[in-house]
XYZ file of C-alpha atoms in Angstrom:
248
model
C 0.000 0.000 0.000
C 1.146 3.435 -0.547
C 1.395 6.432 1.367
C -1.431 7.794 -1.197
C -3.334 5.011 -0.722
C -3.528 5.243 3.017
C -4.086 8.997 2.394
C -7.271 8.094 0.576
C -8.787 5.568 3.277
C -8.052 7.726 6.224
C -10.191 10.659 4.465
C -12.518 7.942 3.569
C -13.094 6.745 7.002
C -12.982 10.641 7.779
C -15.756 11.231 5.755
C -17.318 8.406 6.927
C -17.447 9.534 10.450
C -18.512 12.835 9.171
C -21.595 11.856 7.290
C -22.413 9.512 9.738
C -22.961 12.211 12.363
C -24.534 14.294 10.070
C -27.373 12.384 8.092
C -25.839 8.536 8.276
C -24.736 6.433 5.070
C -20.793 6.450 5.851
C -20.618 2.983 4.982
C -21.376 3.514 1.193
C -17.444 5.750 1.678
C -15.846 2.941 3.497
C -17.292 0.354 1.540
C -16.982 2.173 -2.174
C -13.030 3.061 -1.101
C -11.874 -0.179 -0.487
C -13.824 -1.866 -2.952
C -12.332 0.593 -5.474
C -8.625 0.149 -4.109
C -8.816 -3.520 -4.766
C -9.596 -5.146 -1.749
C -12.182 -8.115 -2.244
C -16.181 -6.868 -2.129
C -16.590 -9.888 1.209
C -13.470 -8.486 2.633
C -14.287 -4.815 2.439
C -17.766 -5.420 3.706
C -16.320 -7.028 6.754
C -13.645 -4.405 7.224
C -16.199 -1.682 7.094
C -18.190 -2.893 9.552
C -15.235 -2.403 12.254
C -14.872 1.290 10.604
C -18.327 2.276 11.602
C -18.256 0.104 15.388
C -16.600 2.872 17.503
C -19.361 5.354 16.214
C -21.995 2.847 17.424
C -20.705 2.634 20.771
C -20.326 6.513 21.215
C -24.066 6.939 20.040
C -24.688 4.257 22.401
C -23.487 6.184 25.252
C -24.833 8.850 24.978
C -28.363 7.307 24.799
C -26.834 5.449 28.062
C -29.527 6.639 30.533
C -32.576 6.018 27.664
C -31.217 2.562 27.232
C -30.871 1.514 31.045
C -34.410 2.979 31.547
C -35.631 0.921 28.246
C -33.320 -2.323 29.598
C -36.434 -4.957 29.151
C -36.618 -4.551 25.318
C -33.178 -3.672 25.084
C -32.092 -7.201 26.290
C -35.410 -8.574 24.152
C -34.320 -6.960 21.002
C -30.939 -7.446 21.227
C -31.255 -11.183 21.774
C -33.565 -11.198 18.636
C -30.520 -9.017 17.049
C -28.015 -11.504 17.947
C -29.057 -14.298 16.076
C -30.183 -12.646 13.611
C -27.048 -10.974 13.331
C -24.885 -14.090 13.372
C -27.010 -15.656 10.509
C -26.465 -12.812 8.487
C -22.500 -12.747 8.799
C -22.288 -16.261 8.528
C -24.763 -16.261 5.313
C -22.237 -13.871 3.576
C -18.969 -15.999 4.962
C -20.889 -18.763 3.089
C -20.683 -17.025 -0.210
C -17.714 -16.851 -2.952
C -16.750 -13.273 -3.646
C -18.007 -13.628 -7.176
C -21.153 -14.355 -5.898
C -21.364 -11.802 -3.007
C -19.690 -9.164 -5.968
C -23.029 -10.224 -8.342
C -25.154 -9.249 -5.859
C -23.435 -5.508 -4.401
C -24.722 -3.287 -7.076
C -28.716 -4.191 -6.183
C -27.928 -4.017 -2.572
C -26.448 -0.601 -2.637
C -29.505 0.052 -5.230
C -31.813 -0.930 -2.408
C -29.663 0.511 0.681
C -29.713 3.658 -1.333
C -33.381 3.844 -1.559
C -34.151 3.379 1.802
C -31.220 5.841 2.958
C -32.916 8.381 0.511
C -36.835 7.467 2.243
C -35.383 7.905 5.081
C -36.965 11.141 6.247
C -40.349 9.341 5.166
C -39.650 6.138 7.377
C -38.590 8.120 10.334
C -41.030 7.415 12.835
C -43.131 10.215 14.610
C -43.451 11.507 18.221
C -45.710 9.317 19.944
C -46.287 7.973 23.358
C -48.378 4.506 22.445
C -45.615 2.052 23.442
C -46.312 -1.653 23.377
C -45.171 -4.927 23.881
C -43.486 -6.235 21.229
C -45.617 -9.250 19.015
C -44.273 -11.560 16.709
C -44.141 -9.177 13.814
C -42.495 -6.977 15.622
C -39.904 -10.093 16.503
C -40.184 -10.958 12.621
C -38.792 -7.610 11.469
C -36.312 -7.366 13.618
C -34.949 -10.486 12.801
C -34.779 -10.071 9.341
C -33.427 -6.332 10.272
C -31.112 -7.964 11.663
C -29.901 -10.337 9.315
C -29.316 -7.845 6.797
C -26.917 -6.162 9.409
C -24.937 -8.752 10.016
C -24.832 -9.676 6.081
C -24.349 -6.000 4.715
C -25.560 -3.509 6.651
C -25.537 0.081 4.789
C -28.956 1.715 5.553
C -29.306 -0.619 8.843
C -29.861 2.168 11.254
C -33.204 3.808 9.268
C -34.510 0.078 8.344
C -33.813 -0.483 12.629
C -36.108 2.707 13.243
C -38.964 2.082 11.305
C -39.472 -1.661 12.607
C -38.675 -0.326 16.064
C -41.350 2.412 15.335
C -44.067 -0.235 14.244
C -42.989 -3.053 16.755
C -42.800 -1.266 19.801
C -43.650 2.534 19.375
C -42.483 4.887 21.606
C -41.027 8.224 21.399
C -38.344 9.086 18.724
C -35.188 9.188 21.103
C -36.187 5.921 22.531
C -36.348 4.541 19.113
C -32.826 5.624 18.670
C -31.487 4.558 21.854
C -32.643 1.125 21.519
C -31.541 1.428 17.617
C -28.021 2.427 18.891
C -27.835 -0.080 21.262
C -28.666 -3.070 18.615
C -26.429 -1.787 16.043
C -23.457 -2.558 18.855
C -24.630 -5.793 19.218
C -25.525 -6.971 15.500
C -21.560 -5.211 14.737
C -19.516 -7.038 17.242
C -21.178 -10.217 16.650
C -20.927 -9.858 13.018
C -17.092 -8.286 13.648
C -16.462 -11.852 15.792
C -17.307 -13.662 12.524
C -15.901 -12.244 10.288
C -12.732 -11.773 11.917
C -12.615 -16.265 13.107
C -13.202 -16.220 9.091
C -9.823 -14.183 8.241
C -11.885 -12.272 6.164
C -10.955 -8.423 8.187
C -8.092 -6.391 6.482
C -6.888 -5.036 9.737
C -4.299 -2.759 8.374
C -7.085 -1.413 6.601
C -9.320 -0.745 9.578
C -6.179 0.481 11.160
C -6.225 3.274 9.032
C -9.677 4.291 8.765
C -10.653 3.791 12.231
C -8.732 7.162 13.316
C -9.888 8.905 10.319
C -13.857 7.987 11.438
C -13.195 8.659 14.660
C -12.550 12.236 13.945
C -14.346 12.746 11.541
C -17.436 12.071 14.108
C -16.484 14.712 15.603
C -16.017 16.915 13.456
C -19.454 15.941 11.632
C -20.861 17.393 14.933
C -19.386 21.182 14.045
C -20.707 20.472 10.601
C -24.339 19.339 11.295
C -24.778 22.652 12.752
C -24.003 24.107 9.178
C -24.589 22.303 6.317
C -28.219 21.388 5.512
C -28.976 17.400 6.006
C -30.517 17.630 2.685
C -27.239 18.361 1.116
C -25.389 15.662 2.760
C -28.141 12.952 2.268
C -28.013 13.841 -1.905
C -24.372 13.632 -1.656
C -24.464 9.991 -0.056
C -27.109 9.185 -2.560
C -25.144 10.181 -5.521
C -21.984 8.502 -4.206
C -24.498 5.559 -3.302
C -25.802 5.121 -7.250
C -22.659 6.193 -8.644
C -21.168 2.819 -7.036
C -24.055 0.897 -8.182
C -23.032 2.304 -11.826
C -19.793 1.302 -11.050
C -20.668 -2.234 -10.169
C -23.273 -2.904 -13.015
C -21.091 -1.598 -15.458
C -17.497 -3.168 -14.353
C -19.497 -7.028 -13.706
């Protein structure tokens, strides 16, 4: 790897961070730059999903009162999220990168469309929460399963089932969002890496980059429109569904 190479990935994983704490979608940047600097689609996938784990756990934490208040469904959930989870990393594990490859342009075709709905599927403020039925349980599972198989758009699919399964208010939705997307990451991060499919050096150098850019996303949300940021991931989002259609 060169030193322009490792340039690229830490502003990558910058970005990433950035756009994550601005509108979400930073996994189409991690995903996209290490696709595009040769690194195999399976591998990358993996990789990117210890690139976006840190933010997780710092969303997490800050929802840390929400989720300890919530703890009942949180344990519930993230039991359901588990499995789930764990079927979904080992389903891609099972696949041959030509195979997973054939199928990455329609699932950044489909994570793009949901990332762009996204202000359509974002629940509203409401106070009827429930007990979660087996629909509820049904969704999340297969919520969850996509996580641990791919995962970009995860975190708007995670509200809208949370919205319709167990209701609630909107931060409580996110907190117990937050606190699944740790656990569907590290067991899908414990997979991947007993597979040996995890460039580490990778992560290595995109994990610092993601980390600040995080925080500097925060100074930026403050400034630049969602809207803008959300077209830019969706344009970056199709272009690499181009990309993949067009270089099968």
């Amino acid at each position: 790897m060169t030193i322009f190479q490792a340039l690229l990935l830490f502003v990558a994983g910058f970005l990433s961070g950035a756009v994550n704490a601005i509108a979400g979608g930073g996994t189409f940047l991690t995903f996209g730059a290490m696709t595009l600097g040769g690194l195999p689609p399976i591998v990358a996938n993996a990789t990117s999903s210890i690139v976006q784990f840190p933010g997780y756990i710092t969303s997490a934490l800050a929802y840390a009162k929400e989720i300890r208040a919530d703890r009942r469904n949180a344990i519930l959930l993230g039991v359901i999220s588990a499995i789930g989870g764990l079927a979904g990393a080992l389903l891609l594990l099972s696949l041959s990168n030509p195979s997973f490859r054939a199928m990455v342009p329609w699932l950044l075709i489909a994570a793009t469309a949901i990332f762009a709905a996204g202000p359509l599927l974002k629940p509203k403020a409401r106070s009827d929460e429930h007990r979660i039925g087996p629909l509820g349980v049904a969704s999340q599972m297969a919520t969850s399963v996509y996580g641990g198989f791919f995962g970009a758009g995860m975190g708007i699919m995670m509200l809208a089932v949370l919205g319709l399964a167990t209701g609630g208010s909107y931060h409580r939705l996110n907190a117990l969002k937050n606190f699944i997307s740790i656990v569907i990451a590290l067991i899908a991060i414990l997979v991947f890496a007993a597979g040996g499919v995890v460039s580490w050096l990778h992560a290595a150098i995109m994990v610092p980059g993601a980390a600040l850019g995080g925080y500097c996303g925060v100074w930026a949300a403050r400034r630049v429109p969602q809207a803008v940021i959300r077209a830019i991931v969706v344009a970056v989002g199709l272009l690499l569904a181009a990309y993949y259609f067009f270089t099968g």
